[in-house]
Amino acid sequence: MDATRIVDLRSDTVTLPTPAMRQAMATAELGDDVMGEDPTVNRLQVMAAERMGKEAALFVPSGTMANLVCLLTHCRRGDEVIVGHLAHIFLFEVGGSAAVGGIHPRTVPNLPDGTLDLTEVEAAIRDPQNVHYPYSRLICLENTHNRCSGAVVSPAYMAQVRELANRYGLAIHLDGARLFNAAIALGVDPAELARDADSVCFCLSKGLSAPVGSLICGPAEFIRQARRWRKLLGGGMRQAGVLAAAGIVALETMVDRLAADHTHARRLAEGLARLPGIVLDPRRVMTNIVIFELAPDTLSPSELVQRLAARGVKIGAIGGRKFRAVTHYGIEAEDIEYALACFQTVLSAEEPMRQPGRLTCPE
Ligand code: TLP
């Protein structure tokens, strides 16, 4: 055991900015972005729109605000949104669209590959003539799919959803927090994955390692309205170019290296799957998220988390006997080998718990 080593696999949100990002932040050209006058934010927005193949883009502080602004822009109060039961928007965004926008979520089960069964989606679409129903307005998808072990949703599937949405006059929003991971895993342009969505957002502060920020991309008129919602939510940041500068470096330098995170996640998954007591199909790991289960009659979830943490390996307990480990910038191949060795030790160790305690990481 290495007393000094920390292998933090709780999330790719823990990534720290690269030296090039810090340099760019220190020297960024700035202005008042609420007035549309921050040249660095404007440059990042142009870059993001180009990467996503959309007319325009808007820089927002977080992925949560990006999704909320998009839902508020698409929907009016009382409208219904069709969303996967494991979607981040549904599970982990504080019910913001209902709380702030009066938007009604209608969940459809996520399949293990992150998609929604289209028959189920169609069955969930309401008859607009029936006075009892809310209007179905929007279908939300997620790529990669966080709770489906970073599953990748294909352009072919997106095209099928588009066809369905067109038949019923619905819009599509894509939570692409990790869209670049999906693009790298599939070997396609991110614009291809975003093509059939009316709005798409992606995060700079996950695998791309920037400290703060997400981008919403879509038609120019959509972005114009989204800008008003961002202001309403308090997301109009003044000299935000300090942050956007890191985002530009992220897009320029941190996309291709995501492939290494995927290799590390696959190696971790394969190693874990060989350990007695771990339930996991490594073939499902396509990107940087590994979700696995602890068999009954082994450690308790808190014992596993705490025994690993005592060795510097941090993972997230995500409910029941399930856990999540996420690879990212700063995690190297030897960190994965170290983590696997620690798993092996704690799963075979008979040592009693020194400090029985609560789970501290719900994610
Ligand atoms: N996900 C975080 C946690 O909130 C769970 C993580 O550690 O994975 N969409 C997706 C698919 C996400 O995974 C996340 C963050 C968000 C949106 C929200 O992004 P932020 O944290 O920037 O608000």
mmCIF file of N, CA, C and O and ligand atoms in Angstrom, residues 10-13 61-67 87-89 92-93 142-147 175-178 201 203 205-206 213-214 289 324 326 363, ligand 1:
data_model
loop_
_atom_site.group_PDB
_atom_site.id
_atom_site.type_symbol
_atom_site.label_atom_id
_atom_site.label_comp_id
_atom_site.label_asym_id
_atom_site.label_seq_id
_atom_site.Cartn_x
_atom_site.Cartn_y
_atom_site.Cartn_z
ATOM 1 N N ARG A 10 -14.080 9.089 -8.098
ATOM 2 C CA ARG A 10 -15.486 9.403 -7.801
ATOM 3 C C ARG A 10 -16.190 10.032 -8.989
ATOM 4 O O ARG A 10 -17.353 9.789 -9.227
ATOM 5 N N SER A 11 -15.446 10.863 -9.732
ATOM 6 C CA SER A 11 -16.057 11.510 -10.902
ATOM 7 C C SER A 11 -14.965 12.158 -11.747
ATOM 8 O O SER A 11 -13.894 12.498 -11.228
ATOM 9 N N ASP A 12 -15.286 12.394 -13.018
ATOM 10 C CA ASP A 12 -14.378 13.197 -13.851
ATOM 11 C C ASP A 12 -14.561 14.688 -13.571
ATOM 12 O O ASP A 12 -13.842 15.533 -14.122
ATOM 13 N N THR A 13 -15.513 15.032 -12.699
ATOM 14 C CA THR A 13 -15.664 16.437 -12.295
ATOM 15 C C THR A 13 -14.528 16.880 -11.363
ATOM 16 O O THR A 13 -14.384 18.071 -11.112
ATOM 17 N N PRO A 61 -22.796 28.391 -16.455
ATOM 18 C CA PRO A 61 -21.873 27.934 -15.399
ATOM 19 C C PRO A 61 -21.804 26.424 -15.198
ATOM 20 O O PRO A 61 -20.779 25.928 -14.753
ATOM 21 N N SER A 62 -22.875 25.683 -15.493
ATOM 22 C CA SER A 62 -22.841 24.250 -15.155
ATOM 23 C C SER A 62 -23.717 23.444 -16.108
ATOM 24 O O SER A 62 -24.575 24.003 -16.823
ATOM 25 N N GLY A 63 -23.540 22.134 -16.046
ATOM 26 C CA GLY A 63 -24.384 21.238 -16.834
ATOM 27 C C GLY A 63 -25.822 21.285 -16.365
ATOM 28 O O GLY A 63 -26.762 21.205 -17.157
ATOM 29 N N THR A 64 -25.997 21.419 -15.068
ATOM 30 C CA THR A 64 -27.349 21.498 -14.508
ATOM 31 C C THR A 64 -28.065 22.736 -15.041
ATOM 32 O O THR A 64 -29.231 22.666 -15.457
ATOM 33 N N MET A 65 -27.364 23.876 -15.057
ATOM 34 C CA MET A 65 -28.017 25.076 -15.582
ATOM 35 C C MET A 65 -28.250 24.954 -17.092
ATOM 36 O O MET A 65 -29.264 25.431 -17.614
ATOM 37 N N ALA A 66 -27.330 24.294 -17.786
ATOM 38 C CA ALA A 66 -27.495 24.119 -19.241
ATOM 39 C C ALA A 66 -28.793 23.360 -19.528
ATOM 40 O O ALA A 66 -29.612 23.780 -20.354
ATOM 41 N N ASN A 67 -28.997 22.251 -18.819
ATOM 42 C CA ASN A 67 -30.226 21.480 -19.044
ATOM 43 C C ASN A 67 -31.459 22.283 -18.657
ATOM 44 O O ASN A 67 -32.460 22.294 -19.375
ATOM 45 N N ALA A 87 -32.191 9.251 -16.255
ATOM 46 C CA ALA A 87 -31.555 10.463 -16.809
ATOM 47 C C ALA A 87 -31.046 11.362 -15.682
ATOM 48 O O ALA A 87 -31.700 11.499 -14.641
ATOM 49 N N HIS A 88 -29.919 11.991 -15.924
ATOM 50 C CA HIS A 88 -29.395 12.953 -14.957
ATOM 51 C C HIS A 88 -30.413 14.051 -14.709
ATOM 52 O O HIS A 88 -30.641 14.469 -13.572
ATOM 53 N N ILE A 89 -31.062 14.502 -15.785
ATOM 54 C CA ILE A 89 -32.063 15.574 -15.658
ATOM 55 C C ILE A 89 -33.149 15.164 -14.673
ATOM 56 O O ILE A 89 -33.609 15.979 -13.863
ATOM 57 N N PHE A 92 -30.923 13.890 -10.855
ATOM 58 C CA PHE A 92 -29.891 14.603 -10.094
ATOM 59 C C PHE A 92 -29.858 16.112 -10.312
ATOM 60 O O PHE A 92 -28.825 16.728 -10.125
ATOM 61 N N GLU A 93 -30.975 16.684 -10.779
ATOM 62 C CA GLU A 93 -30.929 18.127 -11.007
ATOM 63 C C GLU A 93 -31.969 18.850 -10.155
ATOM 64 O O GLU A 93 -32.532 19.861 -10.544
ATOM 65 N N GLU A 142 -29.696 11.397 -23.327
ATOM 66 C CA GLU A 142 -28.412 11.640 -22.642
ATOM 67 C C GLU A 142 -27.322 10.818 -23.328
ATOM 68 O O GLU A 142 -27.496 9.616 -23.542
ATOM 69 N N ASN A 143 -26.191 11.455 -23.657
ATOM 70 C CA ASN A 143 -25.102 10.758 -24.358
ATOM 71 C C ASN A 143 -23.763 11.397 -23.995
ATOM 72 O O ASN A 143 -23.579 12.580 -24.282
ATOM 73 N N THR A 144 -22.836 10.646 -23.346
ATOM 74 C CA THR A 144 -22.981 9.281 -22.900
ATOM 75 C C THR A 144 -23.988 9.223 -21.747
ATOM 76 O O THR A 144 -24.268 10.260 -21.130
ATOM 77 N N HIS A 145 -24.470 8.016 -21.462
ATOM 78 C CA HIS A 145 -25.456 7.909 -20.402
ATOM 79 C C HIS A 145 -24.781 7.544 -19.088
ATOM 80 O O HIS A 145 -24.295 6.435 -18.906
ATOM 81 N N ASN A 146 -24.800 8.522 -18.183
ATOM 82 C CA ASN A 146 -24.097 8.393 -16.913
ATOM 83 C C ASN A 146 -24.505 7.118 -16.168
ATOM 84 O O ASN A 146 -23.675 6.239 -15.903
ATOM 85 N N ARG A 147 -25.792 6.989 -15.816
ATOM 86 C CA ARG A 147 -26.232 5.856 -14.995
ATOM 87 C C ARG A 147 -26.283 4.534 -15.766
ATOM 88 O O ARG A 147 -26.526 3.489 -15.171
ATOM 89 N N ASP A 175 -28.787 15.928 -23.535
ATOM 90 C CA ASP A 175 -27.825 16.199 -22.458
ATOM 91 C C ASP A 175 -26.532 15.487 -22.853
ATOM 92 O O ASP A 175 -26.359 14.295 -22.626
ATOM 93 N N GLY A 176 -25.666 16.262 -23.456
ATOM 94 C CA GLY A 176 -24.393 15.697 -23.937
ATOM 95 C C GLY A 176 -23.261 16.102 -23.011
ATOM 96 O O GLY A 176 -22.175 16.459 -23.474
ATOM 97 N N ALA A 177 -23.510 16.034 -21.698
ATOM 98 C CA ALA A 177 -22.470 16.402 -20.720
ATOM 99 C C ALA A 177 -21.132 15.775 -21.128
ATOM 100 O O ALA A 177 -20.079 16.415 -21.067
ATOM 101 N N ARG A 178 -21.197 14.511 -21.587
ATOM 102 C CA ARG A 178 -19.974 13.810 -22.021
ATOM 103 C C ARG A 178 -20.068 13.432 -23.502
ATOM 104 O O ARG A 178 -19.679 12.336 -23.897
ATOM 105 N N CYS A 201 -26.327 20.202 -25.057
ATOM 106 C CA CYS A 201 -25.355 20.863 -24.199
ATOM 107 C C CYS A 201 -24.221 19.899 -23.895
ATOM 108 O O CYS A 201 -24.402 18.682 -23.954
ATOM 109 N N CYS A 203 -20.409 19.565 -21.351
ATOM 110 C CA CYS A 203 -19.679 20.129 -20.212
ATOM 111 C C CYS A 203 -18.194 20.250 -20.522
ATOM 112 O O CYS A 203 -17.598 19.342 -21.104
ATOM 113 N N SER A 205 -16.243 20.829 -17.830
ATOM 114 C CA SER A 205 -15.620 20.586 -16.523
ATOM 115 C C SER A 205 -15.650 19.121 -16.106
ATOM 116 O O SER A 205 -15.481 18.820 -14.932
ATOM 117 N N LYS A 206 -15.856 18.230 -17.088
ATOM 118 C CA LYS A 206 -15.766 16.799 -16.763
ATOM 119 C C LYS A 206 -14.488 16.272 -17.421
ATOM 120 O O LYS A 206 -13.408 16.737 -17.080
ATOM 121 N N GLY A 213 -17.950 25.257 -16.364
ATOM 122 C CA GLY A 213 -18.675 25.704 -17.551
ATOM 123 C C GLY A 213 -19.223 24.635 -18.461
ATOM 124 O O GLY A 213 -18.680 23.539 -18.578
ATOM 125 N N SER A 214 -20.353 24.990 -19.076
ATOM 126 C CA SER A 214 -20.996 24.149 -20.082
ATOM 127 C C SER A 214 -21.455 25.044 -21.220
ATOM 128 O O SER A 214 -21.592 26.258 -21.044
ATOM 129 N N ILE A 289 -16.865 5.477 -17.661
ATOM 130 C CA ILE A 289 -17.635 5.220 -16.439
ATOM 131 C C ILE A 289 -17.791 3.716 -16.233
ATOM 132 O O ILE A 289 -18.225 3.004 -17.146
ATOM 133 N N ARG A 324 -19.742 3.443 -8.512
ATOM 134 C CA ARG A 324 -19.289 4.028 -9.770
ATOM 135 C C ARG A 324 -17.834 4.441 -9.645
ATOM 136 O O ARG A 324 -17.424 5.011 -8.625
ATOM 137 N N VAL A 326 -14.929 6.457 -12.148
ATOM 138 C CA VAL A 326 -14.830 7.235 -13.385
ATOM 139 C C VAL A 326 -13.358 7.580 -13.630
ATOM 140 O O VAL A 326 -12.684 8.086 -12.727
ATOM 141 N N GLU A 363 -23.276 10.048 -4.831
ATOM 142 C CA GLU A 363 -23.111 9.915 -6.278
ATOM 143 C C GLU A 363 -22.192 8.780 -6.604
ATOM 144 O O GLU A 363 -21.630 8.715 -7.633
HETATM 145 N N1 TLP B 1 -22.839 14.576 -13.187
HETATM 146 C C1 TLP B 1 -22.089 14.462 -11.955
HETATM 147 C C2 TLP B 1 -23.031 14.276 -10.765
HETATM 148 O O1 TLP B 1 -23.990 15.263 -10.705
HETATM 149 C C3 TLP B 1 -23.693 12.940 -10.749
HETATM 150 C C4 TLP B 1 -21.144 13.301 -12.061
HETATM 151 O O2 TLP B 1 -20.298 13.191 -11.167
HETATM 152 O O3 TLP B 1 -21.252 12.518 -13.008
HETATM 153 N N2 TLP B 1 -25.635 15.734 -17.158
HETATM 154 C C5 TLP B 1 -24.933 14.623 -16.868
HETATM 155 C C6 TLP B 1 -25.086 13.426 -17.734
HETATM 156 C C7 TLP B 1 -24.059 14.617 -15.783
HETATM 157 O O4 TLP B 1 -23.388 13.496 -15.501
HETATM 158 C C8 TLP B 1 -23.923 15.779 -14.999
HETATM 159 C C9 TLP B 1 -23.014 15.811 -13.794
HETATM 160 C C10 TLP B 1 -24.667 16.905 -15.337
HETATM 161 C C11 TLP B 1 -25.523 16.848 -16.435
HETATM 162 C C12 TLP B 1 -24.621 18.176 -14.529
HETATM 163 O O5 TLP B 1 -23.420 18.830 -14.641
HETATM 164 P P1 TLP B 1 -22.921 19.872 -13.522
HETATM 165 O O6 TLP B 1 -22.315 19.060 -12.424
HETATM 166 O O7 TLP B 1 -21.930 20.719 -14.245
HETATM 167 O O8 TLP B 1 -24.096 20.655 -13.072
#
